CSV table of C-alpha atoms and ligand atoms in Angstrom, one decimal:
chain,number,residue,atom,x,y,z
A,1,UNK,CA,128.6,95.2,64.5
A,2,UNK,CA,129.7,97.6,67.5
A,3,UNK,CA,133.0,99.1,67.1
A,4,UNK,CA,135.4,98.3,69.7
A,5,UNK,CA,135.9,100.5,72.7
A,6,UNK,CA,132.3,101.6,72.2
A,7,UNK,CA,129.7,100.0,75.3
A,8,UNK,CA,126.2,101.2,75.2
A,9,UNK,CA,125.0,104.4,74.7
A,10,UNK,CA,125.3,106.5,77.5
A,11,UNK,CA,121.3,107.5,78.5
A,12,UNK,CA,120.6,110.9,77.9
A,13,UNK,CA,120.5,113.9,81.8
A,14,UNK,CA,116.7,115.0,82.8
A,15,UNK,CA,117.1,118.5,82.5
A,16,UNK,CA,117.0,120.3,86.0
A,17,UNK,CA,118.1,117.0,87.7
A,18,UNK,CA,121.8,116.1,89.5
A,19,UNK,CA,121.1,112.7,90.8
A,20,UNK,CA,118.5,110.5,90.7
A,21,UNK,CA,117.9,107.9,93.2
A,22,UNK,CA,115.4,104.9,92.6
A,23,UNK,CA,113.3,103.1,95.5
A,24,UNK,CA,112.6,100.0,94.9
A,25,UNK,CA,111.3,97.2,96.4
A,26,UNK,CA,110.8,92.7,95.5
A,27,UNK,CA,107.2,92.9,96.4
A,28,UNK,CA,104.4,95.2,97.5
A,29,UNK,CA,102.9,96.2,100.8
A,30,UNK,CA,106.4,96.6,102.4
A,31,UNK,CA,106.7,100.5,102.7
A,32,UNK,CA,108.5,101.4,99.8
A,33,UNK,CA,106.2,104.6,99.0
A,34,UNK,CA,106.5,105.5,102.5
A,35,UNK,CA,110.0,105.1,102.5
A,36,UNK,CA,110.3,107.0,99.6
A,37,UNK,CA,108.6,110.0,100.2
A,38,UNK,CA,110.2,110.0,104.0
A,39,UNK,CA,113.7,109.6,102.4
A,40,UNK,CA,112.8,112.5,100.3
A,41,UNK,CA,112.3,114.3,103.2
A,42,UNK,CA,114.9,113.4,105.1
A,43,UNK,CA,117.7,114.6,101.9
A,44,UNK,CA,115.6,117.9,102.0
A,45,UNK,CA,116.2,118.5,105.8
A,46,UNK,CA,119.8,117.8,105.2
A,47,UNK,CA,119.5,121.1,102.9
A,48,UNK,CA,119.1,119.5,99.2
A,49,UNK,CA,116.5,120.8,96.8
A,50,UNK,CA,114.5,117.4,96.1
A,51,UNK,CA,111.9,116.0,94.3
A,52,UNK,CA,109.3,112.7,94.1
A,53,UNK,CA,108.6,110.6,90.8
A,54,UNK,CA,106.0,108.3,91.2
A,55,UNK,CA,106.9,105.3,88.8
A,56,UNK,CA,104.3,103.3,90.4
A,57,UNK,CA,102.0,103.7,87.0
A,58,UNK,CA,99.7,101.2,88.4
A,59,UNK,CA,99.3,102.2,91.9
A,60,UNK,CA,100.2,105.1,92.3
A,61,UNK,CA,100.2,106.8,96.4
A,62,UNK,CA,102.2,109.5,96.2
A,63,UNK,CA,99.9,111.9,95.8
A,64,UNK,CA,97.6,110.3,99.0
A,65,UNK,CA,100.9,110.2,100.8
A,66,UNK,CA,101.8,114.0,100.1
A,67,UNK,CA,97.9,115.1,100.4
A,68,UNK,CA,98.0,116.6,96.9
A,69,UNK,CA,95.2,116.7,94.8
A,70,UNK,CA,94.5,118.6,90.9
A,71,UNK,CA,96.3,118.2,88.0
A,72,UNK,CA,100.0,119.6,86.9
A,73,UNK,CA,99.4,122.9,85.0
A,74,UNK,CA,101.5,123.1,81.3
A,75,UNK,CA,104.0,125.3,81.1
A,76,UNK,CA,104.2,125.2,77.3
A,77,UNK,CA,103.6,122.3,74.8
A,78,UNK,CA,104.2,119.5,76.4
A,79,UNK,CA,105.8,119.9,79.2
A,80,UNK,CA,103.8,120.0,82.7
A,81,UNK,CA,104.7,122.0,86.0
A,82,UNK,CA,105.7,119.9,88.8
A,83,UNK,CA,103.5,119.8,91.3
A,84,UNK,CA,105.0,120.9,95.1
A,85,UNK,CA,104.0,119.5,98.8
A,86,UNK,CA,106.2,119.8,101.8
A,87,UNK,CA,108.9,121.4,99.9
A,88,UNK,CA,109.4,118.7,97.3
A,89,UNK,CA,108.6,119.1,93.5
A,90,UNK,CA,106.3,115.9,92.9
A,91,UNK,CA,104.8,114.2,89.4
A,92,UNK,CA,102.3,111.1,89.5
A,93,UNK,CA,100.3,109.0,87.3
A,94,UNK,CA,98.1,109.5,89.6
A,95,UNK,CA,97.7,113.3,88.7
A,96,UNK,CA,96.9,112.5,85.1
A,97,UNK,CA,94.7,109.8,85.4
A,98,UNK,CA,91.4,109.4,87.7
A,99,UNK,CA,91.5,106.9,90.8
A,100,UNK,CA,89.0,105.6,89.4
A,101,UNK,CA,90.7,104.6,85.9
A,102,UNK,CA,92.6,101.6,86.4
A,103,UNK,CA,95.9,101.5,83.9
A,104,UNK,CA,95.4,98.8,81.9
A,105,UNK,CA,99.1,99.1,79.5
A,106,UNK,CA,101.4,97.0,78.7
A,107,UNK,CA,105.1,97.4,79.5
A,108,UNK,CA,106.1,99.2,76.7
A,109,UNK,CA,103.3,102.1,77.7
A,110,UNK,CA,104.4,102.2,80.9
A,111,UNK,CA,107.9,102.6,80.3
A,112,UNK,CA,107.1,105.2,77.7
A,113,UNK,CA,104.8,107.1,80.3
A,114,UNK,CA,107.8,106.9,82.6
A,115,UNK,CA,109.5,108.7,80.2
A,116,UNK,CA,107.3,111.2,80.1
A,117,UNK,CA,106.9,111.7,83.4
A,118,UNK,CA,110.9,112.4,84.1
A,119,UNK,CA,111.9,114.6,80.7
A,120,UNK,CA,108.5,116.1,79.8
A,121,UNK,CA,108.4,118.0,83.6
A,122,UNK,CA,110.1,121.2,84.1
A,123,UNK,CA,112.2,119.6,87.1
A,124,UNK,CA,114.3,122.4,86.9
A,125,UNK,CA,111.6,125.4,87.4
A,126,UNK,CA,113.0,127.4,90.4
A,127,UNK,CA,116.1,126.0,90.5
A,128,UNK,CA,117.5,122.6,89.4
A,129,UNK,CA,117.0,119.7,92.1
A,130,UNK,CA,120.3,117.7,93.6
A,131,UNK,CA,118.1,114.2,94.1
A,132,UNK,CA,115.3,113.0,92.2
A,133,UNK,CA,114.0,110.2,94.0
A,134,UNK,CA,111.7,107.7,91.8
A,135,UNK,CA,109.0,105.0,94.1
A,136,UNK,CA,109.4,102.3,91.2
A,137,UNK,CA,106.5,99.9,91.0
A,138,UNK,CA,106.8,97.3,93.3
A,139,UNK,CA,108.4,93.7,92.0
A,140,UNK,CA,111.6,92.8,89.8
A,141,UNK,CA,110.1,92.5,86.1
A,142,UNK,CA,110.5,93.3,82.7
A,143,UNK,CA,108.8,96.9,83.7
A,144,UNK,CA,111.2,97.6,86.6
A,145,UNK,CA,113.8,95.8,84.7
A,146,UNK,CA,113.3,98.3,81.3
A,147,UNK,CA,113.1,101.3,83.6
A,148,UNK,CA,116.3,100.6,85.4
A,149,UNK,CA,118.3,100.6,82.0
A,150,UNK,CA,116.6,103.5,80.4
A,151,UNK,CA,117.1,105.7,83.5
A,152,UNK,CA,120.4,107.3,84.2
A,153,UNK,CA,120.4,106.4,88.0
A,154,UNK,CA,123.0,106.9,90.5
A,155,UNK,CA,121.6,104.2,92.6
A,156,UNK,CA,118.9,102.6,93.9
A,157,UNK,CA,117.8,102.0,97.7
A,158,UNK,CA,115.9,98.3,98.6
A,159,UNK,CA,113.2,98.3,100.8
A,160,UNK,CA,112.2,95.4,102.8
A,161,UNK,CA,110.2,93.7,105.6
A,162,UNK,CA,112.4,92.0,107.9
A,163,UNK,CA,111.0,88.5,106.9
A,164,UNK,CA,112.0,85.6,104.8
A,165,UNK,CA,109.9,86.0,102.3
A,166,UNK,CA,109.9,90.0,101.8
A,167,UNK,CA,114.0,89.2,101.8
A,168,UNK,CA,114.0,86.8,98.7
A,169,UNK,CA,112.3,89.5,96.7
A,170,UNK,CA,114.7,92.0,98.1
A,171,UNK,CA,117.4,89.8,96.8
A,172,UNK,CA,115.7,89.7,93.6
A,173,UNK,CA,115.8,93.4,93.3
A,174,UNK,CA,119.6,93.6,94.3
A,175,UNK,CA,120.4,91.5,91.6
A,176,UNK,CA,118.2,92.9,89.0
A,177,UNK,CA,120.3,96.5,89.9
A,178,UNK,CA,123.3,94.5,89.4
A,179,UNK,CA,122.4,93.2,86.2
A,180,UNK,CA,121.7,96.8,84.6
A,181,UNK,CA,125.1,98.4,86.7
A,182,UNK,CA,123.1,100.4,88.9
A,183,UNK,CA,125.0,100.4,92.4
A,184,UNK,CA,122.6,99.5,95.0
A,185,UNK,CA,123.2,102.2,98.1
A,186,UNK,CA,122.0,99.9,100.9
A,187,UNK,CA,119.0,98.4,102.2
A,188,UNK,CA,115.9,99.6,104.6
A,189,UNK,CA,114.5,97.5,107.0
A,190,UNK,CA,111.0,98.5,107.2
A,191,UNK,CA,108.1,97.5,109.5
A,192,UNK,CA,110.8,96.7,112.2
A,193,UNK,CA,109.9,96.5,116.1
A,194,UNK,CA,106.8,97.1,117.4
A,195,UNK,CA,107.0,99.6,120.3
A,196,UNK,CA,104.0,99.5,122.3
A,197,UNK,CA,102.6,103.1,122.4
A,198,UNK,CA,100.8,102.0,126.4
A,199,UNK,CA,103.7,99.8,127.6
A,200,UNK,CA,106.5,100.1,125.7
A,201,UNK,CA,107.0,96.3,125.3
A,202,UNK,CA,109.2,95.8,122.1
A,203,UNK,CA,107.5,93.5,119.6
A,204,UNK,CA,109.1,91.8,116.9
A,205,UNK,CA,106.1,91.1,114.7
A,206,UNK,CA,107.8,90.4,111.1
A,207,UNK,CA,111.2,89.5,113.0
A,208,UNK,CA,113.9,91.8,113.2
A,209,UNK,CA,116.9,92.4,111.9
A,210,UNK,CA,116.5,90.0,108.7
A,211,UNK,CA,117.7,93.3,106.3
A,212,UNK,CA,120.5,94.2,108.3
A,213,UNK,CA,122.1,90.4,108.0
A,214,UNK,CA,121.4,90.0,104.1
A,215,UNK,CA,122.9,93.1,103.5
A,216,UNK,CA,126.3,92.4,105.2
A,217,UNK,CA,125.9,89.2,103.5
A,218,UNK,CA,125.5,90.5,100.3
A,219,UNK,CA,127.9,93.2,100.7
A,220,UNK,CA,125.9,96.6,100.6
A,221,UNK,CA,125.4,98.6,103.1
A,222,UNK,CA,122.5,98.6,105.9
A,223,UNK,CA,120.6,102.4,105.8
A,224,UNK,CA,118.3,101.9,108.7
A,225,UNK,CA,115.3,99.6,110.3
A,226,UNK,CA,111.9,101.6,110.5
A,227,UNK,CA,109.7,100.5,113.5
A,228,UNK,CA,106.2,100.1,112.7
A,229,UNK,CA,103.8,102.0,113.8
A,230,UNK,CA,100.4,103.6,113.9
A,231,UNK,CA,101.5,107.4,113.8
A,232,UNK,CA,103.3,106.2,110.4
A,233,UNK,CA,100.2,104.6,108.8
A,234,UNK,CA,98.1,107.6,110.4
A,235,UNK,CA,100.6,109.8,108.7
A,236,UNK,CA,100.8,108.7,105.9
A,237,UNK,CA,97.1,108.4,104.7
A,238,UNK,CA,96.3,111.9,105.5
A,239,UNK,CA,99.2,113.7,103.4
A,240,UNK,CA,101.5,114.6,106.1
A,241,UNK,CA,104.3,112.5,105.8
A,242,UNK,CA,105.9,112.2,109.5
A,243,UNK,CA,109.5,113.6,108.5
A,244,UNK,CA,108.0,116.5,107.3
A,245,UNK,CA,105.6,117.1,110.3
A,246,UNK,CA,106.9,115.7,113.2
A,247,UNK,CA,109.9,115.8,112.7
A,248,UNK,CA,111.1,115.6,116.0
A,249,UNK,CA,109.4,112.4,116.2
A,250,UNK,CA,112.3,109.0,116.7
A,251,UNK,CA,111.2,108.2,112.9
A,252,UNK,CA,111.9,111.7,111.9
A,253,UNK,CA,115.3,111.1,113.2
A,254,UNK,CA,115.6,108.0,112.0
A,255,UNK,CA,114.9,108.6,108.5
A,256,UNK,CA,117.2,111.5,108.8
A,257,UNK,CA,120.1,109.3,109.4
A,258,UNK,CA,119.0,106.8,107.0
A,259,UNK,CA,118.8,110.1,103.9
A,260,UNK,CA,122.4,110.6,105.6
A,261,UNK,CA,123.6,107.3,104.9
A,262,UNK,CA,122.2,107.1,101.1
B,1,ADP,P1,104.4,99.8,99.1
B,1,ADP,O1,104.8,101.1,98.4
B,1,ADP,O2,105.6,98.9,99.4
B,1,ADP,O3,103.3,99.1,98.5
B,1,ADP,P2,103.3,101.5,101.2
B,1,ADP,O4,104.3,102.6,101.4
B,1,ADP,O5,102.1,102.0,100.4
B,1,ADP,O6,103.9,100.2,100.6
B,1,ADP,O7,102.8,101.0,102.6
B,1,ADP,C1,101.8,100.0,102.7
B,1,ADP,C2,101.0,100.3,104.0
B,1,ADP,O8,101.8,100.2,105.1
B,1,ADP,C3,100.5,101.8,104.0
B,1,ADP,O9,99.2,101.8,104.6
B,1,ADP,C4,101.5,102.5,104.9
B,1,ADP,O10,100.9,103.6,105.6
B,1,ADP,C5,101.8,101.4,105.9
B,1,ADP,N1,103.2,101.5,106.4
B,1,ADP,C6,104.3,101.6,105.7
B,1,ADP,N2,105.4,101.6,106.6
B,1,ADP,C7,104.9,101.6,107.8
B,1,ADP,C8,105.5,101.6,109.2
B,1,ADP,N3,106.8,101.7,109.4
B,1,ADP,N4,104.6,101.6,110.2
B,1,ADP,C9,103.3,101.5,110.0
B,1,ADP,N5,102.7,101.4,108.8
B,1,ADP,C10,103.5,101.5,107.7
């Protein structure tokens, strides 16, 4: 049996790595690889040397998102060179495998890949970073569940819509981070007001501030609520993430304050 005084193992540092942040969100389709990569960003302007792990082994965006295409070169044996857009170190899934492959393992294979993926990358090459940020794969399972306990995280940042539904997987998420000790830094609110770009009507098209009221009810803190819109999703499908290149823009600034806050 254990010995007393003895809790669990404590997981073992990624090399070249200070802190590592997860992203996580209870569903898909609600911006957590754009938050992700943006909150990335927005540590980086704040003057930290950062880096992107796409966990997302079955869809994996990151590399659409940061408009990077080729595969990681190896160093030596087995471990790869991170890949670099924007300023941040980045390693995907989808750099190893073809878009056109879909990943067909089982949990086990994905966690293992994971593992891969964050001690089998020279992180450190050109100086260690202060924040890994991970984009975990969308949803609360066993997967997400696994990777939460075998990764030494600092804490992890929930991404939601602002409606009902979106919320209840949120919750789901917080919990789950709970369960494994994790501390949860806060919640995004994402796909928040519609300012019209011709009249500058405000819309509230998935509701607003939903996020910002479960997460004072649930006792962690609010980061930040992300208005939708077009010059995001424009952004974002051409590799030119919009803290990075306009980042002047109100969503520039607010995804600075929001990297401020985690
Ligand atoms: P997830 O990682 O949760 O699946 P993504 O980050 O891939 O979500 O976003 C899903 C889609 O929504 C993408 O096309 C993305 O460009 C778009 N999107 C995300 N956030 C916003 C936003 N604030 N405004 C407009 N489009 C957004």
């Amino acid at each position: 049996g254990a010995q007393p005084g003895t809790g669990p193992k404590p997981l073992a540092a990624i090399s070249g790595v200070k802190t590592l942040i997860a992203v996580a969100s209870g569903k898909g389709g609600v911006g957590k690889s754009t938050v992700a990569v943006n909150l990335a960003l927005g540590l980086q302007a704040a003057g930290k040397k950062v880096g992107i792990l796409d966990a997302d082994i079955y869809g994996p965006s990151q590399p659409r998102l940061l408009g990077l295409k080729g595969q990681p070169q190896i160093i030596s044996g087995k471990t790869l060179k991170p890949m670099q857009a924007h300023g941040l170190k980045a390693m995907s899934m989808g750099f190893l495998v073809d878009e056109e492959t879909p990943v067909i393992w089982r949990g086990p294979m994905v966690v293992g890949a994971l593992n891969q993926m964050l001690r089998d990358v020279a992180w450190g090459d050109g100086g260690d970073l202060d924040v890994l940020i991970i984009d975990m794969p969308p949803g609360t399972g066993d997967v997400q569940l696994t990777m939460a306990q075998q990764v030494p995280l600092s804490g992890a940042v929930i991404v939601s819509t602002p409606q009902d539904l979106a919320l209840i997987d949120a919750r789901k998420g917080l919990s789950m981070f709970r369960k494994v000790g994790v501390p949860v830094l806060g919640i995004v609110e994402n796909m928040s007001t519609f300012v019209c770009p011709k009249c500058g009507e405000r819309s509230d098209i998935f509701g607003h501030g939903g996020a910002e009221h479960e997460a004072q009810r649930l006792g962690v803190p609010f980061l930040g609520a992300v208005p939708l819109d077009m010059d995001v999703r424009l952004r974002s499908d051409t590799g030119e993430p919009i803290t990075a290149t306009l980042p002047d823009s109100e969503h520039a600034k607010i995804f600075r304050a929001i990297a401020e806050r985690t």
